[in-house]
Amino acid sequence: MKQILFKNTNISYSDTGKGTVIVLLHGFLENKGMWDFYIPEFTKKNRVITIDLLGHGETECLSYVQTMEDNADAVHAVLSELRIRKAIFVGHSMGGYVALAFAELYPETIKGLVLLNSTTRADSEERKTNRDRAIKAVKQSFINFVSLSIANLFSESNRERLSSEIERVKKEALKTPLQGIVASLEGMKTRKDREVLLHLTPYPKLLILGEKDPVLNYEETKEQLENTTVQFVNFPDGHMSHIENKDQLLKELLAFFKSI
């Protein structure tokens, strides 16, 4: 793993393969290891960059509130270090929010964009209240909060079938420091609505959703695609498509990369 210094904060990333650059951005309570299954396939024809976002994985915390723009700037610092001018971005959940912030700040760098179990819309008032509750809950009981949060990302029908995978994801999530969790919750709570990017940007875009996603309302999130040219793929399961629908997701992503 490699590191750069961004605003006196160590940012951890990996860089493998050759070809068109693909930047993979993990979600909340995840780290760049979530992409391990996909990298061997992607690197057959592409150069793949994975980055631990602020306060996650081996990347240090930047501040008490880590905005999506802060994360986007950190990602940009990595790409600048590597002299990468254009890339296809894939963001899972919070990683999608970061990819959207990046697309707004550095539009010339985007070659294609995949939002995986993510949304362009800002938090509703109810969702903001839930973020505040989550901040209190994680401060009161770190282990309980992380364990429940991870289990609740999977569709109910998969929780028993994928129990060993869920335990592995929990184990990784528990490595996330308290400050990183709180700072990210604060950052997600205050993020901007970027639905306009689906309408006005010229590059290919793909939205992938789970029909039984316990976190994102499937029908409401799908509404964002009205009057756009955004490609759409739906899976029958939850928020963790990279685990719940592993082989299908691999196929869809490879097809999208090939089309660009």
Short mmCIF file of C-alpha atoms in Angstrom, two decimals:
data_model
loop_
_atom_site.label_atom_id
_atom_site.label_comp_id
_atom_site.label_asym_id
_atom_site.label_seq_id
_atom_site.Cartn_x
_atom_site.Cartn_y
_atom_site.Cartn_z
CA MET A 1 0.00 0.00 0.00
CA LYS A 2 1.13 3.54 -0.74
CA GLN A 3 0.61 6.83 1.05
CA ILE A 4 0.69 10.53 0.35
CA LEU A 5 0.46 13.46 2.74
CA PHE A 6 -2.60 15.68 2.28
CA LYS A 7 -3.05 18.59 4.71
CA ASN A 8 -0.73 16.82 7.18
CA THR A 9 -2.92 13.72 6.93
CA ASN A 10 -1.70 10.37 5.59
CA ILE A 11 -3.90 9.11 2.73
CA SER A 12 -3.55 5.41 1.92
CA TYR A 13 -4.12 4.07 -1.59
CA SER A 14 -3.24 1.25 -3.98
CA ASP A 15 -2.26 1.49 -7.65
CA THR A 16 -2.23 -1.61 -9.86
CA GLY A 17 -2.53 -2.51 -13.53
CA LYS A 18 -2.26 -0.55 -16.78
CA GLY A 19 -4.74 1.07 -19.12
CA THR A 20 -7.76 3.30 -18.62
CA VAL A 21 -7.81 4.41 -14.98
CA ILE A 22 -10.61 3.26 -12.69
CA VAL A 23 -10.92 4.88 -9.25
CA LEU A 24 -12.80 2.78 -6.68
CA LEU A 25 -14.24 4.59 -3.66
CA HIS A 26 -15.59 2.61 -0.70
CA GLY A 27 -18.55 3.45 1.51
CA PHE A 28 -19.06 4.42 5.16
CA LEU A 29 -17.44 1.95 7.62
CA GLU A 30 -15.65 0.28 4.70
CA ASN A 31 -12.14 0.58 3.31
CA LYS A 32 -10.32 -0.07 0.06
CA GLY A 33 -10.24 -3.80 0.88
CA MET A 34 -13.92 -4.03 -0.13
CA TRP A 35 -12.75 -4.13 -3.77
CA ASP A 36 -10.31 -7.05 -3.39
CA PHE A 37 -12.52 -9.50 -5.28
CA TYR A 38 -12.84 -7.15 -8.26
CA ILE A 39 -9.30 -5.87 -8.70
CA PRO A 40 -7.82 -9.01 -10.39
CA GLU A 41 -10.53 -8.82 -13.08
CA PHE A 42 -10.41 -5.06 -13.51
CA THR A 43 -6.61 -4.95 -13.81
CA LYS A 44 -6.60 -7.32 -16.79
CA LYS A 45 -7.32 -4.30 -18.99
CA ASN A 46 -7.29 -1.28 -16.66
CA ARG A 47 -5.24 0.61 -14.12
CA VAL A 48 -7.06 0.51 -10.79
CA ILE A 49 -6.70 3.01 -7.95
CA THR A 50 -8.33 2.31 -4.59
CA ILE A 51 -8.26 4.94 -1.85
CA ASP A 52 -9.06 4.82 1.86
CA LEU A 53 -11.30 7.83 2.45
CA LEU A 54 -10.72 10.16 5.41
CA GLY A 55 -10.89 8.41 8.78
CA HIS A 56 -11.27 4.98 7.19
CA GLY A 57 -8.88 2.08 6.63
CA GLU A 58 -5.27 3.23 6.83
CA THR A 59 -6.10 6.89 6.13
CA GLU A 60 -5.97 9.23 9.10
CA CYS A 61 -8.73 11.58 10.25
CA LEU A 62 -8.55 15.13 8.95
CA SER A 63 -10.93 16.97 11.29
CA TYR A 64 -14.09 16.70 13.39
CA VAL A 65 -16.25 17.15 10.31
CA GLN A 66 -15.05 15.50 7.09
CA THR A 67 -17.11 16.80 4.20
CA MET A 68 -17.57 15.07 0.87
CA GLU A 69 -15.55 17.94 -0.60
CA ASP A 70 -12.69 17.24 1.85
CA ASN A 71 -12.70 13.62 0.67
CA ALA A 72 -12.85 14.69 -2.97
CA ASP A 73 -9.83 16.94 -2.46
CA ALA A 74 -7.94 14.04 -0.86
CA VAL A 75 -8.79 11.83 -3.85
CA HIS A 76 -7.63 14.60 -6.18
CA ALA A 77 -4.35 14.85 -4.28
CA VAL A 78 -3.72 11.13 -4.90
CA LEU A 79 -4.52 11.42 -8.61
CA SER A 80 -2.33 14.51 -8.93
CA GLU A 81 0.54 12.64 -7.27
CA LEU A 82 0.08 9.86 -9.84
CA ARG A 83 -0.32 12.36 -12.71
CA ILE A 84 -3.69 10.94 -13.66
CA ARG A 85 -5.75 13.30 -15.79
CA LYS A 86 -8.88 11.23 -16.50
CA ALA A 87 -10.55 8.30 -14.80
CA ILE A 88 -13.76 6.32 -14.48
CA PHE A 89 -15.10 6.61 -10.93
CA VAL A 90 -17.05 3.95 -9.05
CA GLY A 91 -18.41 4.97 -5.64
CA HIS A 92 -20.26 2.73 -3.23
CA SER A 93 -22.75 4.53 -0.95
CA MET A 94 -20.72 7.31 0.74
CA GLY A 95 -18.07 6.74 -1.93
CA GLY A 96 -20.74 7.78 -4.43
CA TYR A 97 -21.27 11.04 -2.53
CA VAL A 98 -17.51 11.64 -2.70
CA ALA A 99 -17.44 10.82 -6.42
CA LEU A 100 -20.24 13.35 -7.01
CA ALA A 101 -18.40 16.03 -5.04
CA PHE A 102 -15.29 15.22 -7.07
CA ALA A 103 -17.29 15.45 -10.32
CA GLU A 104 -18.50 18.92 -9.33
CA LEU A 105 -15.06 20.15 -8.26
CA TYR A 106 -12.96 18.49 -10.98
CA PRO A 107 -15.30 17.81 -13.93
CA GLU A 108 -12.49 17.58 -16.47
CA THR A 109 -11.12 14.49 -14.69
CA ILE A 110 -14.28 12.37 -15.04
CA LYS A 111 -14.39 9.87 -17.91
CA GLY A 112 -17.34 7.91 -16.53
CA LEU A 113 -19.26 7.63 -13.25
CA VAL A 114 -20.87 4.70 -11.47
CA LEU A 115 -23.04 5.27 -8.41
CA LEU A 116 -23.35 1.94 -6.59
CA ASN A 117 -26.11 1.81 -3.95
CA SER A 118 -25.85 5.58 -3.75
CA THR A 119 -27.84 8.75 -4.47
CA THR A 120 -27.28 12.26 -5.77
CA ARG A 121 -29.79 13.74 -3.33
CA ALA A 122 -29.00 15.47 -0.05
CA ASP A 123 -30.22 14.02 3.24
CA SER A 124 -33.87 14.62 4.07
CA GLU A 125 -34.65 16.21 7.44
CA GLU A 126 -35.55 12.75 8.76
CA ARG A 127 -32.25 11.34 7.53
CA LYS A 128 -30.33 14.21 9.16
CA THR A 129 -32.07 13.44 12.46
CA ASN A 130 -31.07 9.79 12.04
CA ARG A 131 -27.44 10.85 11.47
CA ASP A 132 -27.54 12.78 14.77
CA ARG A 133 -28.97 9.72 16.51
CA ALA A 134 -26.23 7.60 14.98
CA ILE A 135 -23.55 9.97 16.31
CA LYS A 136 -24.99 9.65 19.82
CA ALA A 137 -25.30 5.87 19.48
CA VAL A 138 -21.72 5.31 18.33
CA LYS A 139 -20.40 7.47 21.18
CA GLN A 140 -22.42 5.42 23.68
CA SER A 141 -21.63 1.96 22.34
CA PHE A 142 -19.11 1.73 19.51
CA ILE A 143 -19.23 -2.05 19.01
CA ASN A 144 -23.03 -2.30 19.12
CA PHE A 145 -23.41 0.59 16.67
CA VAL A 146 -20.97 -0.85 14.14
CA SER A 147 -22.36 -4.40 14.40
CA LEU A 148 -25.97 -3.30 13.93
CA SER A 149 -25.08 -0.84 11.17
CA ILE A 150 -23.35 -3.50 9.09
CA ALA A 151 -26.04 -6.18 9.49
CA ASN A 152 -28.72 -3.65 8.53
CA LEU A 153 -27.06 -2.98 5.16
CA PHE A 154 -27.95 -6.43 3.84
CA SER A 155 -31.41 -7.51 2.73
CA GLU A 156 -33.14 -9.57 5.43
CA SER A 157 -33.18 -12.68 3.25
CA ASN A 158 -29.37 -12.58 2.94
CA ARG A 159 -28.44 -12.08 6.59
CA GLU A 160 -28.30 -15.78 7.37
CA ARG A 161 -26.94 -16.92 3.99
CA LEU A 162 -24.11 -14.39 4.12
CA SER A 163 -23.47 -14.52 7.89
CA SER A 164 -19.75 -15.27 7.52
CA GLU A 165 -19.33 -12.40 5.03
CA ILE A 166 -21.23 -10.08 7.35
CA GLU A 167 -18.91 -11.00 10.22
CA ARG A 168 -15.89 -10.28 8.03
CA VAL A 169 -17.31 -6.86 7.06
CA LYS A 170 -18.04 -6.10 10.74
CA LYS A 171 -14.46 -6.99 11.66
CA GLU A 172 -13.15 -4.52 9.07
CA ALA A 173 -15.68 -1.86 10.12
CA LEU A 174 -14.57 -2.09 13.75
CA LYS A 175 -11.13 -0.88 12.68
CA THR A 176 -12.69 2.49 11.80
CA PRO A 177 -11.84 4.99 14.56
CA LEU A 178 -14.63 6.74 16.46
CA GLN A 179 -13.51 10.14 15.18
CA GLY A 180 -13.62 8.87 11.59
CA ILE A 181 -17.18 7.60 12.06
CA VAL A 182 -18.48 10.79 13.67
CA ALA A 183 -16.69 13.08 11.19
CA SER A 184 -18.10 11.12 8.25
CA LEU A 185 -21.66 11.13 9.65
CA GLU A 186 -21.40 14.91 10.05
CA GLY A 187 -20.07 15.22 6.51
CA MET A 188 -22.81 13.09 4.97
CA LYS A 189 -25.48 14.99 6.92
CA THR A 190 -24.43 18.34 5.43
CA ARG A 191 -23.70 17.25 1.86
CA LYS A 192 -25.20 19.10 -1.11
CA ASP A 193 -27.85 17.85 -3.51
CA ARG A 194 -26.09 17.05 -6.80
CA GLU A 195 -28.95 15.63 -8.87
CA VAL A 196 -28.23 18.24 -11.55
CA LEU A 197 -25.04 16.34 -12.43
CA LEU A 198 -27.15 13.48 -13.80
CA HIS A 199 -28.73 15.91 -16.29
CA LEU A 200 -25.95 18.27 -17.33
CA THR A 201 -22.73 16.23 -17.46
CA PRO A 202 -21.52 14.77 -20.78
CA TYR A 203 -19.79 11.55 -19.66
CA PRO A 204 -21.43 8.09 -19.36
CA LYS A 205 -23.14 7.41 -16.05
CA LEU A 206 -24.53 4.27 -14.42
CA LEU A 207 -26.74 3.92 -11.34
CA ILE A 208 -26.91 0.52 -9.64
CA LEU A 209 -29.52 -0.10 -6.94
CA GLY A 210 -30.75 -2.97 -4.79
CA GLU A 211 -34.53 -3.41 -4.78
CA LYS A 212 -34.52 -4.37 -1.09
CA ASP A 213 -31.96 -1.81 0.03
CA PRO A 214 -32.71 -1.10 3.72
CA VAL A 215 -30.85 2.23 3.55
CA LEU A 216 -31.95 3.83 0.27
CA ASN A 217 -35.58 3.91 -0.83
CA TYR A 218 -35.44 2.09 -4.17
CA GLU A 219 -38.34 3.86 -5.91
CA GLU A 220 -37.37 7.34 -4.69
CA THR A 221 -33.74 6.88 -5.70
CA LYS A 222 -34.74 5.53 -9.11
CA GLU A 223 -36.83 8.70 -9.69
CA GLN A 224 -33.61 10.64 -10.17
CA LEU A 225 -33.16 9.02 -13.58
CA GLU A 226 -36.25 10.60 -15.13
CA ASN A 227 -35.35 12.64 -18.25
CA THR A 228 -31.68 11.58 -18.11
CA THR A 229 -29.49 9.31 -20.24
CA VAL A 230 -28.10 7.54 -17.16
CA GLN A 231 -27.84 3.77 -17.52
CA PHE A 232 -29.64 1.79 -14.82
CA VAL A 233 -29.12 -1.67 -13.32
CA ASN A 234 -31.14 -3.14 -10.48
CA PHE A 235 -30.38 -6.16 -8.33
CA PRO A 236 -32.93 -8.03 -6.16
CA ASP A 237 -31.08 -7.57 -2.86
CA GLY A 238 -29.80 -4.95 -0.41
CA HIS A 239 -27.27 -2.14 -0.01
CA MET A 240 -24.18 -4.35 -0.35
CA SER A 241 -24.38 -5.29 -4.02
CA HIS A 242 -20.62 -5.94 -4.16
CA ILE A 243 -21.22 -8.88 -1.77
CA GLU A 244 -24.88 -9.79 -2.27
CA ASN A 245 -24.69 -9.73 -6.09
CA LYS A 246 -20.97 -10.19 -6.60
CA ASP A 247 -20.83 -11.96 -9.96
CA GLN A 248 -23.63 -9.91 -11.55
CA LEU A 249 -21.99 -6.67 -10.41
CA LEU A 250 -18.65 -7.71 -11.85
CA LYS A 251 -20.31 -8.41 -15.20
CA GLU A 252 -22.17 -5.07 -15.24
CA LEU A 253 -19.11 -3.03 -14.30
CA LEU A 254 -16.88 -4.71 -16.90
CA ALA A 255 -19.53 -4.05 -19.56
CA PHE A 256 -19.73 -0.37 -18.53
CA PHE A 257 -15.95 0.06 -18.60
CA LYS A 258 -15.78 -1.57 -22.03
CA SER A 259 -18.46 0.76 -23.41
CA ILE A 260 -16.50 3.92 -22.61
#
